[in-house]
């Protein structure tokens, strides 16, 4: 721990100087993918893309799950001319309390995939930034959208409405087959996944075959164990409420309250409804059935929320529609398997505090689409598997930035009796309140507009150095110096394990990974 702290001191000092120099300079200065086709390919009449020539009753790709990742992927591959068979356990409209906020970076990916109309006609709300609240103070953190079209912003909505729109759009393609059924197992032959075994909604057992099976069956995936090493952590649970006919203190902004013991989120999901998510640390929450949860929300949580939302919050509790959901995080640790690929929450999860899950999923789909487009067919599973190893490296800039930020920010935003952790939390709020690069930099990372891991590390340690500086200046004392040292050590202890789990080489030096340069297989 001491070595880690010393390294953190050196690293933080360098990064702090870099960030402050950038600030000074800033203030001083103020006043399409090719597609190869051959005669043995079948072209899509709409797009001229190439798909495999397989048996007429066999798909090119099987997608397990039709949530955000599965539905978006089905439409994307179908639009490129692939024959896609989607098997979803339940095709009725989902009713969830997360997956309701799409960051601007995710909206840009939605546009790139041609799915931007899926946020239309569902009463989706524009999100222009965040408002942060702590101890009666507040600060506004707008997204840095000056360089983008006026339509570019975040979007918040009912998760189920969004998913149904994407399912409808995918199903409208003649080469996409959307079935309701439960996949029971992957079909393996000589180490290669050839398809899936599943049961229809009527209980009939069936088998589906395809050269490539993509598993997108969500955070509760029962298929991921054969395709990755799942290390699922559950740091907390969300308690969800729906406030009706209330007004947010800052319109068109998500609201984050740095409460005790952990953050509270508010954001509008329709013109008349505000979603409230109360984070409860640990895996056990007060019982809803015996009234303990209502008591906890009224006595512990309610006094800490903005006054403008208090009446709506109490009314939502009294209405009784209180829901809970565990918050899961899981770093991506794939086992490259011929004939199969993991995507979405089945593959990689992060704490939902920053609302980055859909942005990562949509970004992954763009990466995979661009990798698959030049391929004439998908039938050589071992060669395809080797080629698709580049997917795990190419996705890293976006995925690792959002994953690391979510984990680190949650740890910093949680209350703690430790003095160093308190100082770090206060420093984070005050650093973001400074404005300029100190707010636009972190917010651009959170929004998915600037997915740069090094920039994330710079800002994280700049917060730590800022906290140390205001603690020990102008009159340092041994106690303050000691707390300052613990701030740097604590910051190192928060972020370095997350970076290690993400993969240091892939995260910061992707060009040194051999798979980064994989070319499409040529036959």
Coordinates of C-alpha atoms in Angstrom, one line a residue, residues 89-514:
X89 CA -37.1 -14.7 -23.8
X90 CA -39.9 -12.2 -23.5
X91 CA -41.0 -9.9 -26.3
X92 CA -43.4 -7.9 -24.2
X93 CA -42.4 -4.4 -23.3
X94 CA -39.7 -4.5 -20.5
X95 CA -40.3 -2.5 -17.3
X96 CA -37.0 -1.6 -15.8
X97 CA -35.7 1.2 -13.5
X98 CA -32.3 1.5 -15.2
X99 CA -31.2 1.9 -18.9
X100 CA -33.3 5.1 -19.0
X101 CA -30.6 7.7 -19.8
X102 CA -28.5 7.7 -23.0
X103 CA -25.5 9.9 -22.9
X104 CA -24.7 12.3 -25.8
X105 CA -21.9 9.9 -26.9
X106 CA -24.4 7.1 -27.0
X107 CA -26.8 9.2 -29.0
X108 CA -24.1 9.9 -31.6
X109 CA -23.6 6.1 -31.9
X110 CA -27.3 5.7 -32.3
X111 CA -27.2 8.1 -35.2
X112 CA -24.3 6.2 -36.7
X113 CA -26.3 3.0 -36.6
X114 CA -29.4 4.7 -38.2
X115 CA -31.5 4.2 -35.0
X116 CA -32.0 7.8 -33.9
X117 CA -35.7 7.7 -34.7
X118 CA -36.1 5.1 -31.9
X119 CA -36.1 7.9 -29.4
X120 CA -38.9 9.6 -31.2
X121 CA -42.6 9.2 -30.4
X122 CA -41.8 7.7 -26.9
X123 CA -41.9 11.1 -25.0
X124 CA -38.1 11.0 -24.7
X125 CA -36.5 14.0 -22.9
X126 CA -33.4 16.0 -23.9
X127 CA -30.6 16.0 -21.3
X128 CA -28.1 18.9 -21.5
X129 CA -25.9 18.1 -18.5
X130 CA -25.9 17.4 -14.8
X131 CA -26.6 19.3 -11.6
X132 CA -24.6 18.3 -8.6
X133 CA -25.9 18.9 -5.0
X134 CA -24.0 18.7 -1.7
X135 CA -24.7 20.1 1.8
X136 CA -27.2 22.6 0.4
X137 CA -24.9 23.8 -2.4
X138 CA -25.3 23.0 -6.1
X139 CA -23.3 23.4 -9.3
X140 CA -24.4 23.0 -12.9
X141 CA -22.3 20.9 -15.2
X142 CA -23.4 21.3 -18.9
X143 CA -22.3 18.8 -21.6
X144 CA -19.7 20.4 -23.9
X145 CA -21.9 20.4 -27.0
X146 CA -20.8 23.6 -28.6
X147 CA -19.1 21.8 -31.6
X148 CA -22.1 19.6 -32.3
X149 CA -25.4 19.9 -34.1
X150 CA -28.2 21.4 -32.0
X151 CA -30.0 18.0 -32.0
X152 CA -27.1 16.3 -30.2
X153 CA -27.8 15.9 -26.5
X154 CA -28.5 13.1 -24.0
X155 CA -31.9 11.4 -24.1
X156 CA -33.9 10.0 -21.2
X157 CA -36.9 7.8 -21.6
X158 CA -38.8 4.7 -20.5
X159 CA -36.4 1.9 -21.2
X160 CA -39.2 -0.5 -22.4
X161 CA -40.5 2.0 -25.0
X162 CA -37.0 2.5 -26.4
X163 CA -36.4 -1.3 -26.7
X164 CA -39.7 -1.9 -28.3
X165 CA -39.0 0.7 -30.9
X166 CA -35.7 -0.9 -31.8
X167 CA -37.3 -4.4 -31.9
X168 CA -39.9 -3.1 -34.3
X169 CA -37.3 -1.5 -36.5
X170 CA -35.3 -4.7 -36.6
X171 CA -38.3 -7.0 -37.2
X172 CA -39.3 -4.8 -40.2
X173 CA -36.2 -6.0 -42.1
X174 CA -37.1 -9.1 -44.2
X175 CA -33.9 -10.9 -43.3
X176 CA -34.3 -10.5 -39.5
X177 CA -36.4 -13.2 -37.8
X178 CA -37.5 -12.3 -34.2
X179 CA -38.7 -15.2 -32.1
X180 CA -39.8 -15.5 -28.5
X181 CA -38.0 -18.4 -26.8
X182 CA -35.6 -19.3 -24.0
X183 CA -32.1 -20.4 -25.0
X184 CA -31.1 -23.3 -22.8
X185 CA -27.6 -23.9 -24.1
X186 CA -25.0 -23.2 -26.8
X187 CA -24.6 -26.0 -29.3
X188 CA -20.9 -27.0 -29.4
X189 CA -19.1 -29.3 -31.8
X190 CA -15.4 -30.0 -31.6
X191 CA -14.8 -26.8 -29.7
X192 CA -16.8 -24.6 -32.1
X193 CA -20.2 -23.1 -31.3
X194 CA -22.6 -24.1 -34.1
X195 CA -25.8 -22.6 -32.8
X196 CA -28.2 -22.8 -29.8
X197 CA -30.8 -25.1 -28.2
X198 CA -33.9 -23.2 -27.2
X199 CA -37.5 -23.7 -26.1
X200 CA -40.3 -21.8 -27.8
X201 CA -42.9 -19.9 -25.8
X202 CA -45.1 -23.0 -26.3
X203 CA -42.4 -25.2 -24.7
X204 CA -41.2 -26.9 -27.9
X205 CA -37.5 -27.8 -27.9
X206 CA -35.7 -26.6 -31.0
X207 CA -32.2 -26.1 -32.4
X208 CA -31.0 -23.1 -34.4
X209 CA -27.8 -23.1 -36.4
X210 CA -25.6 -20.2 -37.6
X211 CA -21.8 -19.7 -38.2
X212 CA -21.8 -17.0 -35.5
X213 CA -23.8 -16.8 -32.3
X214 CA -23.7 -13.5 -30.4
X215 CA -24.9 -13.7 -26.8
X216 CA -26.6 -10.5 -25.5
X217 CA -28.9 -11.9 -22.8
X218 CA -28.2 -9.3 -20.2
X219 CA -26.8 -9.0 -16.7
X220 CA -28.4 -12.2 -15.6
X221 CA -26.9 -14.2 -18.5
X222 CA -26.9 -18.0 -18.0
X223 CA -24.6 -18.5 -21.1
X224 CA -21.7 -16.3 -20.3
X225 CA -19.7 -18.8 -18.1
X226 CA -18.6 -20.8 -21.2
X227 CA -17.5 -17.6 -23.0
X228 CA -15.8 -15.5 -20.3
X229 CA -14.5 -15.5 -16.7
X230 CA -17.4 -13.7 -14.9
X231 CA -16.2 -11.7 -11.8
X232 CA -19.5 -10.0 -10.8
X233 CA -19.4 -7.5 -8.0
X234 CA -22.5 -6.1 -6.4
X235 CA -21.4 -2.9 -4.6
X236 CA -24.9 -1.6 -4.0
X237 CA -28.6 -1.6 -4.9
X238 CA -30.8 1.0 -6.5
X239 CA -34.2 1.8 -5.0
X240 CA -36.4 3.2 -7.7
X241 CA -39.3 5.6 -7.4
X242 CA -41.4 7.5 -10.0
X243 CA -42.2 11.1 -9.2
X244 CA -45.2 12.5 -11.0
X245 CA -46.0 16.2 -11.8
X246 CA -42.9 17.4 -10.1
X247 CA -40.3 19.9 -11.5
X248 CA -36.5 19.5 -11.4
X249 CA -34.5 22.4 -10.0
X250 CA -32.5 22.5 -13.3
X251 CA -34.6 21.7 -16.3
X252 CA -33.2 19.3 -18.9
X253 CA -30.4 18.1 -16.5
X254 CA -29.8 14.9 -14.6
X255 CA -29.5 15.6 -10.8
X256 CA -27.0 13.9 -8.5
X257 CA -27.2 14.4 -4.8
X258 CA -24.1 13.5 -2.8
X259 CA -26.1 12.2 0.1
X260 CA -25.1 10.1 3.1
X261 CA -24.4 7.2 2.7
X262 CA -24.4 7.2 -1.1
X263 CA -25.7 9.2 -4.1
X264 CA -29.3 9.8 -5.1
X265 CA -30.2 10.4 -8.8
X266 CA -33.1 12.3 -10.4
X267 CA -33.8 12.7 -14.1
X268 CA -36.9 13.1 -16.2
X269 CA -38.0 10.1 -18.3
X270 CA -41.2 11.6 -19.7
X271 CA -42.9 15.0 -19.8
X272 CA -44.8 14.1 -16.6
X273 CA -42.5 11.7 -14.8
X274 CA -39.1 11.9 -12.9
X275 CA -37.1 8.8 -12.1
X276 CA -35.5 8.8 -8.7
X277 CA -32.8 6.2 -7.9
X278 CA -31.6 5.9 -4.3
X279 CA -28.3 4.1 -4.0
X280 CA -28.1 1.7 -1.0
X281 CA -24.6 0.3 -0.3
X282 CA -24.3 -3.5 0.0
X283 CA -26.5 -6.3 -1.2
X284 CA -29.2 -6.1 1.4
X285 CA -31.9 -3.4 1.4
X286 CA -34.6 -2.6 3.9
X287 CA -37.7 -4.7 3.5
X288 CA -40.4 -3.2 1.3
X289 CA -43.2 -5.5 2.6
X290 CA -43.0 -4.6 6.3
X291 CA -42.6 -0.9 5.7
X292 CA -38.9 -0.6 6.6
X293 CA -38.0 0.7 3.2
X294 CA -40.7 3.5 3.3
X295 CA -39.4 4.5 6.8
X296 CA -35.8 4.6 5.5
X297 CA -36.7 6.7 2.5
X298 CA -38.7 9.2 4.6
X299 CA -36.3 9.5 7.6
X300 CA -32.9 9.1 6.0
X301 CA -33.2 10.0 2.4
X302 CA -35.9 12.6 2.2
X303 CA -34.2 15.3 4.3
X304 CA -31.2 15.3 2.0
X305 CA -33.0 15.9 -1.4
X306 CA -33.6 19.3 -3.0
X307 CA -36.7 21.0 -1.5
X308 CA -38.3 21.3 -4.9
X309 CA -38.5 17.5 -5.1
X310 CA -39.5 16.8 -1.5
X311 CA -43.3 16.7 -1.9
X312 CA -43.2 14.5 -5.0
X313 CA -40.7 12.2 -3.3
X314 CA -43.0 11.7 -0.3
X315 CA -46.0 11.2 -2.6
X316 CA -44.1 8.5 -4.6
X317 CA -43.3 6.6 -1.4
X318 CA -46.9 6.8 -0.2
X319 CA -48.1 5.5 -3.5
X320 CA -46.1 2.3 -2.8
X321 CA -44.6 1.5 -6.1
X322 CA -41.1 1.0 -4.7
X323 CA -38.7 -1.2 -6.7
X324 CA -35.2 -2.4 -6.2
X325 CA -32.4 -3.7 -8.4
X326 CA -28.8 -4.8 -7.6
X327 CA -26.1 -2.7 -9.2
X328 CA -23.6 -5.1 -10.8
X329 CA -20.1 -4.5 -12.2
X330 CA -18.1 -7.0 -14.2
X331 CA -14.9 -6.4 -16.2
X332 CA -14.7 -7.9 -19.6
X333 CA -12.7 -11.1 -19.4
X334 CA -13.5 -13.1 -22.6
X335 CA -12.5 -16.5 -23.6
X336 CA -12.2 -16.2 -27.4
X337 CA -14.5 -19.0 -28.7
X338 CA -14.9 -20.0 -32.4
X339 CA -18.4 -19.4 -33.5
X340 CA -19.5 -17.2 -30.5
X341 CA -19.2 -13.7 -29.1
X342 CA -20.4 -11.9 -26.0
X343 CA -21.9 -8.4 -26.0
X344 CA -23.8 -6.0 -23.8
X345 CA -24.3 -6.6 -20.1
X346 CA -23.7 -10.3 -20.5
X347 CA -20.1 -9.3 -21.4
X348 CA -19.3 -6.2 -19.4
X349 CA -21.0 -4.2 -16.7
X350 CA -20.2 -1.1 -14.7
X351 CA -21.9 0.8 -11.9
X352 CA -25.0 2.5 -13.4
X353 CA -24.3 5.8 -11.5
X354 CA -22.9 7.5 -14.7
X355 CA -25.5 6.0 -17.1
X356 CA -22.9 4.7 -19.5
X357 CA -24.1 1.2 -20.1
X358 CA -26.0 1.9 -23.3
X359 CA -23.2 4.1 -24.7
X360 CA -20.7 1.2 -24.3
X361 CA -23.1 -1.3 -25.9
X362 CA -23.8 0.9 -28.9
X363 CA -20.2 1.7 -29.3
X364 CA -19.3 -2.0 -29.3
X365 CA -21.9 -2.6 -32.0
X366 CA -20.3 0.0 -34.2
X367 CA -16.9 -1.6 -33.7
X368 CA -18.3 -5.1 -34.5
X369 CA -20.2 -3.9 -37.5
X370 CA -17.1 -2.4 -39.0
X371 CA -15.1 -5.6 -38.4
X372 CA -17.8 -7.8 -40.0
X373 CA -18.6 -5.7 -43.0
X374 CA -15.6 -6.7 -45.2
X375 CA -16.1 -10.4 -44.6
X376 CA -17.4 -12.6 -47.5
X377 CA -18.8 -15.2 -45.2
X378 CA -18.6 -16.3 -41.6
X379 CA -18.3 -20.0 -42.0
X380 CA -14.6 -20.4 -41.1
X381 CA -15.1 -20.2 -37.3
X382 CA -11.5 -20.5 -36.1
X383 CA -10.2 -17.9 -38.6
X384 CA -13.2 -15.6 -37.7
X385 CA -12.5 -16.0 -34.0
X386 CA -8.8 -15.0 -34.5
X387 CA -9.9 -12.0 -36.5
X388 CA -12.5 -10.9 -34.0
X389 CA -9.9 -10.8 -31.1
X390 CA -9.3 -7.3 -32.4
X391 CA -12.8 -6.4 -31.2
X392 CA -11.7 -6.7 -27.6
X393 CA -8.9 -4.1 -28.1
X394 CA -10.7 -1.7 -30.5
X395 CA -13.6 -1.3 -28.0
X396 CA -11.3 -0.3 -25.1
X397 CA -11.0 3.5 -25.5
X398 CA -14.7 4.0 -25.0
X399 CA -15.5 1.0 -22.7
X400 CA -12.5 1.4 -20.4
X401 CA -13.0 5.1 -20.0
X402 CA -16.7 4.8 -19.0
X403 CA -16.1 1.7 -16.9
X404 CA -13.3 3.2 -14.9
X405 CA -15.1 6.5 -14.4
X406 CA -18.2 4.8 -13.2
X407 CA -16.3 2.7 -10.6
X408 CA -14.1 5.5 -9.4
X409 CA -16.8 8.2 -9.2
X410 CA -19.1 5.9 -7.2
X411 CA -16.3 5.3 -4.7
X412 CA -15.6 9.0 -4.4
X413 CA -19.2 10.1 -4.2
X414 CA -20.1 7.7 -1.3
X415 CA -19.9 9.1 2.2
X416 CA -17.2 7.8 4.5
X417 CA -16.2 8.4 8.2
X418 CA -12.5 8.4 7.0
X419 CA -11.2 12.0 6.9
X420 CA -9.1 11.5 3.8
X421 CA -12.2 10.1 1.9
X422 CA -14.2 13.1 3.1
X423 CA -11.6 15.5 1.8
X424 CA -11.5 13.7 -1.6
X425 CA -15.3 13.9 -1.9
X426 CA -15.3 17.6 -1.0
X427 CA -12.4 18.3 -3.4
X428 CA -14.3 16.5 -6.2
X429 CA -17.4 18.7 -5.8
X430 CA -15.4 21.9 -5.5
X431 CA -13.1 20.9 -8.5
X432 CA -16.2 20.4 -10.7
X433 CA -17.6 23.7 -9.5
X434 CA -14.5 25.6 -10.8
X435 CA -15.9 25.5 -14.3
X436 CA -13.8 25.6 -17.5
X437 CA -11.7 22.6 -18.1
X438 CA -12.3 21.4 -14.6
X439 CA -15.9 20.7 -15.4
X440 CA -16.0 20.3 -19.1
X441 CA -13.1 17.7 -19.1
X442 CA -14.7 15.3 -16.6
X443 CA -18.2 15.8 -18.1
X444 CA -16.9 15.1 -21.6
X445 CA -15.6 11.8 -20.3
X446 CA -18.8 10.9 -18.5
X447 CA -20.9 11.8 -21.6
X448 CA -18.9 9.5 -23.9
X449 CA -17.8 12.5 -26.1
X450 CA -14.1 12.2 -25.2
X451 CA -13.3 8.5 -24.5
X452 CA -9.7 9.0 -23.5
X453 CA -8.4 6.9 -20.6
X454 CA -5.3 9.1 -20.1
X455 CA -7.5 12.2 -19.8
X456 CA -9.6 10.4 -17.2
X457 CA -6.5 9.6 -15.1
X458 CA -5.2 13.2 -15.4
X459 CA -8.5 14.6 -14.1
X460 CA -8.8 12.0 -11.3
X461 CA -5.4 12.8 -9.9
X462 CA -5.9 16.5 -10.5
X463 CA -8.9 16.3 -8.1
X464 CA -6.6 14.5 -5.5
X465 CA -3.8 17.1 -5.9
X466 CA -6.4 19.9 -5.7
X467 CA -7.7 18.4 -2.4
X468 CA -4.2 18.1 -1.0
X469 CA -3.3 21.7 -2.0
X470 CA -6.2 23.3 -0.4
X471 CA -5.7 21.2 2.7
X472 CA -2.0 22.0 3.4
X473 CA -1.9 25.6 2.1
X474 CA -1.1 28.1 3.2
X475 CA -0.1 26.7 6.6
X476 CA 0.7 23.0 6.5
X477 CA 0.7 21.0 9.7
X478 CA 1.9 17.4 10.3
X479 CA -1.7 16.2 10.6
X480 CA -2.8 17.9 7.3
X481 CA 0.3 16.6 5.5
X482 CA -0.6 13.1 6.7
X483 CA -4.2 13.4 5.6
X484 CA -2.9 14.8 2.2
X485 CA -0.7 11.7 1.8
X486 CA -3.7 9.5 2.5
X487 CA -5.8 11.4 -0.1
X488 CA -3.2 10.5 -2.7
X489 CA -2.9 6.9 -1.4
X490 CA -6.6 6.5 -1.3
X491 CA -7.0 7.9 -4.8
X492 CA -4.4 5.4 -6.0
X493 CA -6.2 2.6 -4.2
X494 CA -9.5 3.5 -5.9
X495 CA -8.4 3.9 -9.5
X496 CA -5.5 1.5 -10.0
X497 CA -7.4 -1.7 -9.3
X498 CA -10.1 -0.7 -11.7
X499 CA -7.4 0.1 -14.4
X500 CA -5.7 -3.3 -13.7
X501 CA -9.1 -5.1 -14.2
X502 CA -9.7 -3.3 -17.5
X503 CA -6.2 -4.2 -18.7
X504 CA -3.4 -1.6 -18.6
X505 CA -1.9 -2.5 -22.0
X506 CA -5.2 -2.5 -23.9
X507 CA -6.4 0.6 -22.1
X508 CA -3.4 2.9 -22.6
X509 CA -1.3 1.2 -25.3
X510 CA -3.7 -0.6 -27.6
X511 CA -1.4 -0.2 -30.6
X512 CA 1.1 -2.6 -28.9
X513 CA -1.5 -5.4 -28.9
X514 CA -1.0 -7.7 -31.9

